[in-house]
Each structure stands twice: as C-alpha cells, then as structure tokens.
mmCIF file with all atom_site columns, C-alpha atoms in Angstrom:
data_model
loop_
_atom_site.group_PDB
_atom_site.id
_atom_site.type_symbol
_atom_site.label_atom_id
_atom_site.label_alt_id
_atom_site.label_comp_id
_atom_site.label_asym_id
_atom_site.label_entity_id
_atom_site.label_seq_id
_atom_site.pdbx_PDB_ins_code
_atom_site.Cartn_x
_atom_site.Cartn_y
_atom_site.Cartn_z
_atom_site.occupancy
_atom_site.B_iso_or_equiv
_atom_site.pdbx_formal_charge
_atom_site.auth_seq_id
_atom_site.auth_comp_id
_atom_site.auth_asym_id
_atom_site.auth_atom_id
_atom_site.pdbx_PDB_model_num
ATOM 1   C CA . MET A 1 1   ? -90.074  101.049 77.265 1.00 50.00 ? 1   MET A CA 1
ATOM 2   C CA . GLU A 1 2   ? -93.672  100.466 76.323 1.00 55.00 ? 2   GLU A CA 1
ATOM 3   C CA . GLU A 1 3   ? -95.513  97.823  78.268 1.00 60.00 ? 3   GLU A CA 1
ATOM 4   C CA . LEU A 1 4   ? -96.992  95.141  76.089 1.00 58.00 ? 4   LEU A CA 1
ATOM 5   C CA . GLU A 1 5   ? -100.593 94.266  76.767 1.00 62.00 ? 5   GLU A CA 1
ATOM 6   C CA . GLN A 1 6   ? -101.274 91.013  78.521 1.00 58.00 ? 6   GLN A CA 1
ATOM 7   C CA . PRO A 1 7   ? -103.586 88.690  76.614 1.00 55.00 ? 7   PRO A CA 1
ATOM 8   C CA . GLU A 1 8   ? -106.986 88.286  78.077 1.00 56.00 ? 8   GLU A CA 1
ATOM 9   C CA . LEU A 1 9   ? -107.028 85.020  79.973 1.00 50.00 ? 9   LEU A CA 1
ATOM 10  C CA . GLU A 1 10  ? -110.779 84.564  80.176 1.00 49.00 ? 10  GLU A CA 1
ATOM 11  C CA . LYS A 1 11  ? -111.119 84.082  76.468 1.00 51.00 ? 11  LYS A CA 1
ATOM 12  C CA . VAL A 1 12  ? -108.267 81.599  76.297 1.00 47.00 ? 12  VAL A CA 1
ATOM 13  C CA . GLU A 1 13  ? -108.897 79.639  79.492 1.00 50.00 ? 13  GLU A CA 1
ATOM 14  C CA . GLY A 1 14  ? -112.200 78.142  78.596 1.00 49.00 ? 14  GLY A CA 1
ATOM 15  C CA . SER A 1 15  ? -111.308 77.200  75.077 1.00 53.00 ? 15  SER A CA 1
ATOM 16  C CA . THR A 1 16  ? -109.999 73.897  73.952 1.00 52.00 ? 16  THR A CA 1
ATOM 17  C CA . GLU A 1 17  ? -107.430 75.444  71.647 1.00 66.00 ? 17  GLU A CA 1
ATOM 18  C CA . ASN A 1 18  ? -103.996 73.963  71.223 1.00 75.00 ? 18  ASN A CA 1
ATOM 19  C CA . PHE A 1 19  ? -101.204 75.995  72.895 1.00 78.00 ? 19  PHE A CA 1
ATOM 20  C CA . GLY A 1 20  ? -98.436  74.400  70.861 1.00 81.00 ? 20  GLY A CA 1
ATOM 21  C CA . LYS A 1 21  ? -95.573  73.280  73.055 1.00 87.00 ? 21  LYS A CA 1
ATOM 22  C CA . PHE A 1 22  ? -97.210  74.878  76.103 1.00 85.00 ? 22  PHE A CA 1
ATOM 23  C CA . LYS A 1 23  ? -99.527  72.680  78.155 1.00 87.00 ? 23  LYS A CA 1
ATOM 24  C CA . ASP A 1 24  ? -101.733 75.464  79.465 1.00 88.00 ? 24  ASP A CA 1
ATOM 25  C CA . VAL A 1 25  ? -102.320 79.196  79.579 1.00 89.00 ? 25  VAL A CA 1
ATOM 26  C CA . ASP A 1 26  ? -100.142 79.703  82.682 1.00 90.00 ? 26  ASP A CA 1
ATOM 27  C CA . SER A 1 27  ? -97.037  78.188  81.049 1.00 89.00 ? 27  SER A CA 1
ATOM 28  C CA . LEU A 1 28  ? -97.721  80.261  77.930 1.00 88.00 ? 28  LEU A CA 1
ATOM 29  C CA . LEU A 1 29  ? -98.023  83.442  80.051 1.00 90.00 ? 29  LEU A CA 1
ATOM 30  C CA . LYS A 1 30  ? -94.861  82.577  81.965 1.00 92.00 ? 30  LYS A CA 1
ATOM 31  C CA . ALA A 1 31  ? -92.937  82.014  78.710 1.00 91.00 ? 31  ALA A CA 1
ATOM 32  C CA . TYR A 1 32  ? -94.304  85.269  77.323 1.00 92.00 ? 32  TYR A CA 1
ATOM 33  C CA . ASN A 1 33  ? -93.164  87.196  80.427 1.00 94.00 ? 33  ASN A CA 1
ATOM 34  C CA . ASN A 1 34  ? -89.686  85.599  80.249 1.00 94.00 ? 34  ASN A CA 1
ATOM 35  C CA . LEU A 1 35  ? -89.463  86.509  76.581 1.00 94.00 ? 35  LEU A CA 1
ATOM 36  C CA . GLU A 1 36  ? -90.513  90.073  77.328 1.00 95.00 ? 36  GLU A CA 1
ATOM 37  C CA . ALA A 1 37  ? -87.858  90.335  80.099 1.00 95.00 ? 37  ALA A CA 1
ATOM 38  C CA . GLU A 1 38  ? -85.147  89.048  77.751 1.00 95.00 ? 38  GLU A CA 1
ATOM 39  C CA . PHE A 1 39  ? -86.269  91.464  75.055 1.00 95.00 ? 39  PHE A CA 1
ATOM 40  C CA . THR A 1 40  ? -86.041  94.338  77.553 1.00 95.00 ? 40  THR A CA 1
ATOM 41  C CA . LYS A 1 41  ? -82.513  93.266  78.575 1.00 95.00 ? 41  LYS A CA 1
ATOM 42  C CA . LYS A 1 42  ? -81.431  93.029  74.933 1.00 95.00 ? 42  LYS A CA 1
ATOM 43  C CA . SER A 1 43  ? -82.949  96.428  74.169 1.00 95.00 ? 43  SER A CA 1
ATOM 44  C CA . GLN A 1 44  ? -81.132  97.993  77.127 1.00 95.00 ? 44  GLN A CA 1
ATOM 45  C CA . LYS A 1 45  ? -77.851  96.369  76.092 1.00 95.00 ? 45  LYS A CA 1
ATOM 46  C CA . LEU A 1 46  ? -78.332  97.586  72.519 1.00 95.00 ? 46  LEU A CA 1
ATOM 47  C CA . LYS A 1 47  ? -78.990  101.115 73.752 1.00 96.00 ? 47  LYS A CA 1
ATOM 48  C CA . MET A 1 48  ? -75.844  100.977 75.934 1.00 96.00 ? 48  MET A CA 1
ATOM 49  C CA . LEU A 1 49  ? -73.723  99.722  73.012 1.00 95.00 ? 49  LEU A CA 1
ATOM 50  C CA . GLU A 1 50  ? -75.124  102.418 70.734 1.00 95.00 ? 50  GLU A CA 1
ATOM 51  C CA . SER A 1 51  ? -74.235  105.024 73.370 1.00 94.00 ? 51  SER A CA 1
ATOM 52  C CA . GLU A 1 52  ? -70.684  103.676 73.680 1.00 95.00 ? 52  GLU A CA 1
ATOM 53  C CA . THR A 1 53  ? -70.314  103.601 69.887 1.00 95.00 ? 53  THR A CA 1
ATOM 54  C CA . ASN A 1 54  ? -71.469  107.220 69.704 1.00 95.00 ? 54  ASN A CA 1
ATOM 55  C CA . LYS A 1 55  ? -68.929  108.212 72.375 1.00 94.00 ? 55  LYS A CA 1
ATOM 56  C CA . ILE A 1 56  ? -66.135  106.413 70.514 1.00 94.00 ? 56  ILE A CA 1
ATOM 57  C CA . ASN A 1 57  ? -67.141  108.043 67.226 1.00 94.00 ? 57  ASN A CA 1
ATOM 58  C CA . GLU A 1 58  ? -67.290  111.474 68.890 1.00 92.00 ? 58  GLU A CA 1
ATOM 59  C CA . GLU A 1 59  ? -63.811  110.933 70.398 1.00 91.00 ? 59  GLU A CA 1
ATOM 60  C CA . LYS A 1 60  ? -62.404  109.841 67.020 1.00 93.00 ? 60  LYS A CA 1
ATOM 61  C CA . SER A 1 61  ? -63.966  112.872 65.408 1.00 93.00 ? 61  SER A CA 1
ATOM 62  C CA . ARG A 1 62  ? -62.492  115.100 68.142 1.00 91.00 ? 62  ARG A CA 1
ATOM 63  C CA . GLN A 1 63  ? -59.048  113.534 67.658 1.00 91.00 ? 63  GLN A CA 1
ATOM 64  C CA . ALA A 1 64  ? -59.209  114.038 63.891 1.00 93.00 ? 64  ALA A CA 1
ATOM 65  C CA . ASP A 1 65  ? -60.298  117.646 64.404 1.00 93.00 ? 65  ASP A CA 1
ATOM 66  C CA . ILE A 1 66  ? -57.428  118.304 66.831 1.00 91.00 ? 66  ILE A CA 1
ATOM 67  C CA . GLU A 1 67  ? -54.914  116.682 64.467 1.00 92.00 ? 67  GLU A CA 1
ATOM 68  C CA . ARG A 1 68  ? -56.169  118.861 61.607 1.00 94.00 ? 68  ARG A CA 1
ATOM 69  C CA . GLN A 1 69  ? -56.009  122.020 63.758 1.00 92.00 ? 69  GLN A CA 1
ATOM 70  C CA . VAL A 1 70  ? -52.476  121.242 64.934 1.00 93.00 ? 70  VAL A CA 1
ATOM 71  C CA . GLU A 1 71  ? -51.304  120.445 61.399 1.00 93.00 ? 71  GLU A CA 1
ATOM 72  C CA . ASP A 1 72  ? -52.773  123.728 60.116 1.00 94.00 ? 72  ASP A CA 1
ATOM 73  C CA . PHE A 1 73  ? -51.112  125.582 63.007 1.00 91.00 ? 73  PHE A CA 1
ATOM 74  C CA . VAL A 1 74  ? -47.629  124.102 62.515 1.00 91.00 ? 74  VAL A CA 1
ATOM 75  C CA . THR A 1 75  ? -47.910  124.718 58.771 1.00 93.00 ? 75  THR A CA 1
ATOM 76  C CA . LYS A 1 76  ? -48.551  128.367 59.533 1.00 93.00 ? 76  LYS A CA 1
ATOM 77  C CA . PHE A 1 77  ? -45.971  128.574 62.374 1.00 90.00 ? 77  PHE A CA 1
ATOM 78  C CA . ASP A 1 78  ? -43.096  126.233 61.530 1.00 90.00 ? 78  ASP A CA 1
ATOM 79  C CA . ILE A 1 79  ? -41.338  126.947 64.860 1.00 88.00 ? 79  ILE A CA 1
ATOM 80  C CA . ALA A 1 80  ? -44.065  124.855 66.529 1.00 89.00 ? 80  ALA A CA 1
ATOM 81  C CA . ARG A 1 81  ? -43.483  121.755 64.337 1.00 90.00 ? 81  ARG A CA 1
ATOM 82  C CA . PRO A 1 82  ? -41.112  119.988 66.786 1.00 90.00 ? 82  PRO A CA 1
ATOM 83  C CA . PHE A 1 83  ? -43.846  120.261 69.415 1.00 90.00 ? 83  PHE A CA 1
ATOM 84  C CA . SER A 1 84  ? -46.767  118.989 67.296 1.00 91.00 ? 84  SER A CA 1
ATOM 85  C CA . SER A 1 85  ? -47.007  115.597 69.056 1.00 92.00 ? 85  SER A CA 1
ATOM 86  C CA . ALA A 1 86  ? -46.886  117.146 72.523 1.00 91.00 ? 86  ALA A CA 1
ATOM 87  C CA . LEU A 1 87  ? -49.389  119.763 71.402 1.00 92.00 ? 87  LEU A CA 1
ATOM 88  C CA . LYS A 1 88  ? -51.852  117.100 70.169 1.00 92.00 ? 88  LYS A CA 1
ATOM 89  C CA . GLU A 1 89  ? -51.447  115.125 73.401 1.00 91.00 ? 89  GLU A CA 1
ATOM 90  C CA . SER A 1 90  ? -52.012  118.214 75.521 1.00 90.00 ? 90  SER A CA 1
ATOM 91  C CA . LEU A 1 91  ? -55.159  119.179 73.631 1.00 90.00 ? 91  LEU A CA 1
ATOM 92  C CA . LEU A 1 92  ? -56.535  115.628 73.776 1.00 89.00 ? 92  LEU A CA 1
ATOM 93  C CA . THR A 1 93  ? -56.026  115.295 77.527 1.00 89.00 ? 93  THR A CA 1
ATOM 94  C CA . ASN A 1 94  ? -57.356  118.747 78.377 1.00 88.00 ? 94  ASN A CA 1
ATOM 95  C CA . SER A 1 95  ? -60.515  119.584 76.452 1.00 83.00 ? 95  SER A CA 1
ATOM 96  C CA . GLU A 1 96  ? -60.480  123.142 77.835 1.00 87.00 ? 96  GLU A CA 1
ATOM 97  C CA . ALA A 1 97  ? -56.981  123.873 76.459 1.00 87.00 ? 97  ALA A CA 1
ATOM 98  C CA . ASN A 1 98  ? -56.512  126.518 73.789 1.00 90.00 ? 98  ASN A CA 1
ATOM 99  C CA . LEU A 1 99  ? -54.317  125.618 70.797 1.00 89.00 ? 99  LEU A CA 1
ATOM 100 C CA . GLN A 1 100 ? -52.343  128.879 70.693 1.00 89.00 ? 100 GLN A CA 1
ATOM 101 C CA . ASP A 1 101 ? -51.903  129.053 74.475 1.00 90.00 ? 101 ASP A CA 1
ATOM 102 C CA . GLU A 1 102 ? -50.635  125.465 74.579 1.00 89.00 ? 102 GLU A CA 1
ATOM 103 C CA . ALA A 1 103 ? -48.250  126.106 71.686 1.00 89.00 ? 103 ALA A CA 1
ATOM 104 C CA . ILE A 1 104 ? -46.816  129.180 73.404 1.00 89.00 ? 104 ILE A CA 1
ATOM 105 C CA . ARG A 1 105 ? -46.472  127.269 76.693 1.00 89.00 ? 105 ARG A CA 1
ATOM 106 C CA . LEU A 1 106 ? -44.667  124.345 75.050 1.00 88.00 ? 106 LEU A CA 1
ATOM 107 C CA . ILE A 1 107 ? -42.342  126.533 72.992 1.00 87.00 ? 107 ILE A CA 1
ATOM 108 C CA . SER A 1 108 ? -41.449  128.830 75.896 1.00 87.00 ? 108 SER A CA 1
ATOM 109 C CA . ASN A 1 109 ? -40.771  125.869 78.219 1.00 88.00 ? 109 ASN A CA 1
ATOM 110 C CA . ASN A 1 110 ? -38.365  124.412 75.669 1.00 84.00 ? 110 ASN A CA 1
ATOM 111 C CA . TYR A 1 111 ? -36.802  127.620 74.361 1.00 83.00 ? 111 TYR A CA 1
ATOM 112 C CA . LYS A 1 112 ? -33.001  127.790 74.562 1.00 83.00 ? 112 LYS A CA 1
ATOM 113 C CA . ARG A 1 113 ? -30.883  130.906 74.220 1.00 85.00 ? 113 ARG A CA 1
ATOM 114 C CA . ALA A 1 114 ? -27.656  130.892 72.182 1.00 86.00 ? 114 ALA A CA 1
ATOM 115 C CA . GLU A 1 115 ? -25.672  130.752 75.437 1.00 88.00 ? 115 GLU A CA 1
ATOM 116 C CA . ASP A 1 116 ? -27.516  127.553 76.373 1.00 86.00 ? 116 ASP A CA 1
ATOM 117 C CA . TYR A 1 117 ? -26.573  125.916 73.083 1.00 86.00 ? 117 TYR A CA 1
ATOM 118 C CA . ALA A 1 118 ? -22.960  127.063 73.421 1.00 87.00 ? 118 ALA A CA 1
ATOM 119 C CA . SER A 1 119 ? -22.633  125.106 76.668 1.00 88.00 ? 119 SER A CA 1
ATOM 120 C CA . ASP A 1 120 ? -24.612  122.061 75.545 1.00 88.00 ? 120 ASP A CA 1
ATOM 121 C CA . SER A 1 121 ? -22.010  119.414 74.654 1.00 90.00 ? 121 SER A CA 1
ATOM 122 C CA . GLU A 1 122 ? -24.553  117.191 72.903 1.00 91.00 ? 122 GLU A CA 1
ATOM 123 C CA . PHE A 1 123 ? -25.632  120.069 70.656 1.00 88.00 ? 123 PHE A CA 1
ATOM 124 C CA . LEU A 1 124 ? -22.004  121.039 69.967 1.00 89.00 ? 124 LEU A CA 1
ATOM 125 C CA . ASN A 1 125 ? -21.043  117.459 69.075 1.00 89.00 ? 125 ASN A CA 1
ATOM 126 C CA . ASN A 1 126 ? -24.095  116.871 66.870 1.00 89.00 ? 126 ASN A CA 1
ATOM 127 C CA . TYR A 1 127 ? -24.297  120.215 65.066 1.00 87.00 ? 127 TYR A CA 1
ATOM 128 C CA . ILE A 1 128 ? -21.035  122.166 65.391 1.00 87.00 ? 128 ILE A CA 1
ATOM 129 C CA . TYR A 1 129 ? -18.040  119.852 65.705 1.00 88.00 ? 129 TYR A CA 1
ATOM 130 C CA . SER A 1 130 ? -19.451  117.455 63.111 1.00 89.00 ? 130 SER A CA 1
ATOM 131 C CA . ASN A 1 131 ? -20.041  120.232 60.547 1.00 90.00 ? 131 ASN A CA 1
ATOM 132 C CA . GLN A 1 132 ? -17.186  120.211 58.000 1.00 91.00 ? 132 GLN A CA 1
ATOM 133 C CA . GLU A 1 133 ? -17.752  123.839 56.928 1.00 92.00 ? 133 GLU A CA 1
ATOM 134 C CA . ILE A 1 134 ? -17.329  125.033 60.512 1.00 89.00 ? 134 ILE A CA 1
ATOM 135 C CA . LYS A 1 135 ? -14.204  122.910 60.977 1.00 87.00 ? 135 LYS A CA 1
ATOM 136 C CA . ASP A 1 136 ? -12.686  124.342 57.787 1.00 89.00 ? 136 ASP A CA 1
ATOM 137 C CA . LYS A 1 137 ? -13.394  127.912 58.873 1.00 90.00 ? 137 LYS A CA 1
ATOM 138 C CA . ILE A 1 138 ? -11.767  127.382 62.278 1.00 87.00 ? 138 ILE A CA 1
ATOM 139 C CA . VAL A 1 139 ? -8.627   125.951 60.653 1.00 87.00 ? 139 VAL A CA 1
ATOM 140 C CA . ARG A 1 140 ? -8.478   128.806 58.070 1.00 88.00 ? 140 ARG A CA 1
ATOM 141 C CA . ASP A 1 141 ? -8.838   131.424 60.823 1.00 87.00 ? 141 ASP A CA 1
ATOM 142 C CA . TYR A 1 142 ? -6.149   129.756 62.902 1.00 85.00 ? 142 TYR A CA 1
ATOM 143 C CA . LEU A 1 143 ? -3.707   129.479 60.000 1.00 83.00 ? 143 LEU A CA 1
ATOM 144 C CA . SER A 1 144 ? -4.366   133.099 59.058 1.00 83.00 ? 144 SER A CA 1
ATOM 145 C CA . LYS A 1 145 ? -3.513   134.228 62.583 1.00 82.00 ? 145 LYS A CA 1
ATOM 146 C CA . ILE A 1 146 ? -0.252   132.327 62.869 1.00 79.00 ? 146 ILE A CA 1
ATOM 147 C CA . THR A 1 147 ? 1.052    133.560 59.519 1.00 75.00 ? 147 THR A CA 1
ATOM 148 C CA . GLN A 1 148 ? 0.672    137.257 60.454 1.00 75.00 ? 148 GLN A CA 1
ATOM 149 C CA . ASN A 1 149 ? 4.196    137.701 61.944 1.00 58.00 ? 149 ASN A CA 1
ATOM 150 C CA . SER A 1 150 ? 2.926    137.326 65.458 1.00 57.00 ? 150 SER A CA 1
ATOM 151 C CA . PRO A 1 151 ? 5.330    135.336 67.589 1.00 56.00 ? 151 PRO A CA 1
ATOM 152 C CA . ILE A 1 152 ? 4.124    131.938 68.680 1.00 55.00 ? 152 ILE A CA 1
ATOM 153 C CA . LYS A 1 153 ? 4.469    131.392 72.376 1.00 57.00 ? 153 LYS A CA 1
ATOM 154 C CA . VAL A 1 154 ? 5.363    127.821 73.176 1.00 54.00 ? 154 VAL A CA 1
ATOM 155 C CA . GLU A 1 155 ? 5.195    126.904 76.828 1.00 54.00 ? 155 GLU A CA 1
ATOM 156 C CA . SER A 1 156 ? 4.834    123.804 78.858 1.00 55.00 ? 156 SER A CA 1
ATOM 157 C CA . SER A 1 157 ? 4.005    123.457 82.512 1.00 56.00 ? 157 SER A CA 1
ATOM 158 C CA . ALA A 1 158 ? 7.668    122.579 83.384 1.00 58.00 ? 158 ALA A CA 1
ATOM 159 C CA . SER A 1 159 ? 9.600    125.214 81.455 1.00 63.00 ? 159 SER A CA 1
ATOM 160 C CA . THR A 1 160 ? 9.637    127.569 78.511 1.00 64.00 ? 160 THR A CA 1
ATOM 161 C CA . ILE A 1 161 ? 11.326   126.444 75.317 1.00 64.00 ? 161 ILE A CA 1
ATOM 162 C CA . PRO A 1 162 ? 12.913   129.319 73.364 1.00 64.00 ? 162 PRO A CA 1
ATOM 163 C CA . LEU A 1 163 ? 12.295   129.456 69.640 1.00 70.00 ? 163 LEU A CA 1
ATOM 164 C CA . THR A 1 164 ? 15.683   131.091 68.869 1.00 72.00 ? 164 THR A CA 1
ATOM 165 C CA . PRO A 1 165 ? 19.009   129.628 69.923 1.00 72.00 ? 165 PRO A CA 1
ATOM 166 C CA . ALA A 1 166 ? 20.528   131.046 73.092 1.00 71.00 ? 166 ALA A CA 1
ATOM 167 C CA . LYS A 1 167 ? 23.235   133.704 72.604 1.00 74.00 ? 167 LYS A CA 1
ATOM 168 C CA . MET A 1 168 ? 26.633   132.269 73.526 1.00 82.00 ? 168 MET A CA 1
ATOM 169 C CA . PRO A 1 169 ? 29.174   134.504 75.303 1.00 83.00 ? 169 PRO A CA 1
ATOM 170 C CA . THR A 1 170 ? 32.249   135.358 73.248 1.00 87.00 ? 170 THR A CA 1
ATOM 171 C CA . THR A 1 171 ? 34.482   136.714 76.040 1.00 90.00 ? 171 THR A CA 1
ATOM 172 C CA . ILE A 1 172 ? 35.259   135.802 79.643 1.00 89.00 ? 172 ILE A CA 1
ATOM 173 C CA . GLN A 1 173 ? 33.577   139.018 80.882 1.00 90.00 ? 173 GLN A CA 1
ATOM 174 C CA . GLU A 1 174 ? 30.325   138.136 79.049 1.00 87.00 ? 174 GLU A CA 1
ATOM 175 C CA . ALA A 1 175 ? 30.468   134.608 80.480 1.00 86.00 ? 175 ALA A CA 1
ATOM 176 C CA . GLY A 1 176 ? 30.914   136.018 83.998 1.00 88.00 ? 176 GLY A CA 1
ATOM 177 C CA . ARG A 1 177 ? 27.912   138.366 83.616 1.00 88.00 ? 177 ARG A CA 1
ATOM 178 C CA . LEU A 1 178 ? 25.810   135.552 82.233 1.00 85.00 ? 178 LEU A CA 1
ATOM 179 C CA . ALA A 1 179 ? 26.772   133.317 85.174 1.00 85.00 ? 179 ALA A CA 1
ATOM 180 C CA . LYS A 1 180 ? 25.891   136.077 87.691 1.00 88.00 ? 180 LYS A CA 1
ATOM 181 C CA . ASN A 1 181 ? 22.481   136.599 86.027 1.00 85.00 ? 181 ASN A CA 1
ATOM 182 C CA . ILE A 1 182 ? 21.720   132.862 86.159 1.00 83.00 ? 182 ILE A CA 1
ATOM 183 C CA . ILE A 1 183 ? 22.696   132.660 89.849 1.00 87.00 ? 183 ILE A CA 1
ATOM 184 C CA . LYS A 1 184 ? 20.599   135.715 90.699 1.00 84.00 ? 184 LYS A CA 1
ATOM 185 C CA . GLN A 1 185 ? 17.479   134.230 88.979 1.00 77.00 ? 185 GLN A CA 1
ATOM 186 C CA . LYS A 1 186 ? 17.627   131.039 91.019 1.00 64.00 ? 186 LYS A CA 1
#
C-alpha cells in the first residue's frame, strides 16, 4: 500500500490556525495516523473478502461446468445415468479425475452379471415376481406341461399316494402272492 505523505509540521506549528476539534498539531497527527491504520486494516479486509468471493465464484463455476459435463456424458451414454450423482461428487472432490475414467470405474464397480441378479432376492421380488406378464407366462408354461399326457408324480415325505386305485385280488392264489410280496418289501 502506498504511504501517505506526512504533513509538514514546521508550517503548521507556528501558525495560529484552528485545528477544529484537535487542540494541537500532535493530536491531529495522532488522529491522522490512527485513521491511516484503520484505512489499511479495512483495505486488507476488503482485499481478503474479494479473494474469498473470487474463490467461491470460481468453485461455483467449476461445479456448474462439472454438472454440465456429466449431464452431456449421461445423455450420450445412458448406462451411466444411475451413477451421475456419484460421478459429479467424485469429480468435485478430485480435481485431477477424468470424467470418462471415473464413469468406467463407477460402472465397473457396480456392474452385475445375470447370475448375480438371479440370486438377488430383492431384485427378484421388485422386478420379476411382481411383474404380471412374467407370472402369466410361468403359469401358461406349467399348465402346458401338465396337459401333455405326462404322468404327475405326487409324493410326500411320508409315503407315495397312487393316482390309480390299487388292483384287488380276485382269487385266493392272487391274495397269497400279494401278501408274500408285501411281507418281502417290509
């Protein structure tokens, strides 16, 4: 900051001029020096605030630029849209990060194969089991299978239930053979 020139005291000291609210030259000089110090402080504070304002404006401009870049990118590559917020955050926190590299990193870290989805109960409940078209297809396929003359096997953990009535013996010899077979099986 430029130094202000001190008034020449010799010219003022000998005169009988009125110094306003100051009683003499020394009190006027002291007040002037205090005023100059305050002015310097205010100027420094103003410069600091201007610097902070510039930094804030630069950061806002950077954020807007990153948001525009990410929006353009996800418009071009729709697969990246679910990661747009994470992509913006990553680019804002790391100024050296590259948009495409970050997008590839985020997508590859979150990529799931079909096998992963097939074993993900939350995905199945939200997107498969709740889909009426899929339910209808499963029922149609099942009904188609059971109507194709293939026997239906009905079993329980305790025993097997036959679907046709048991053949009853008509003679004593048949009853004897049936009894022997039952005894042999146990």
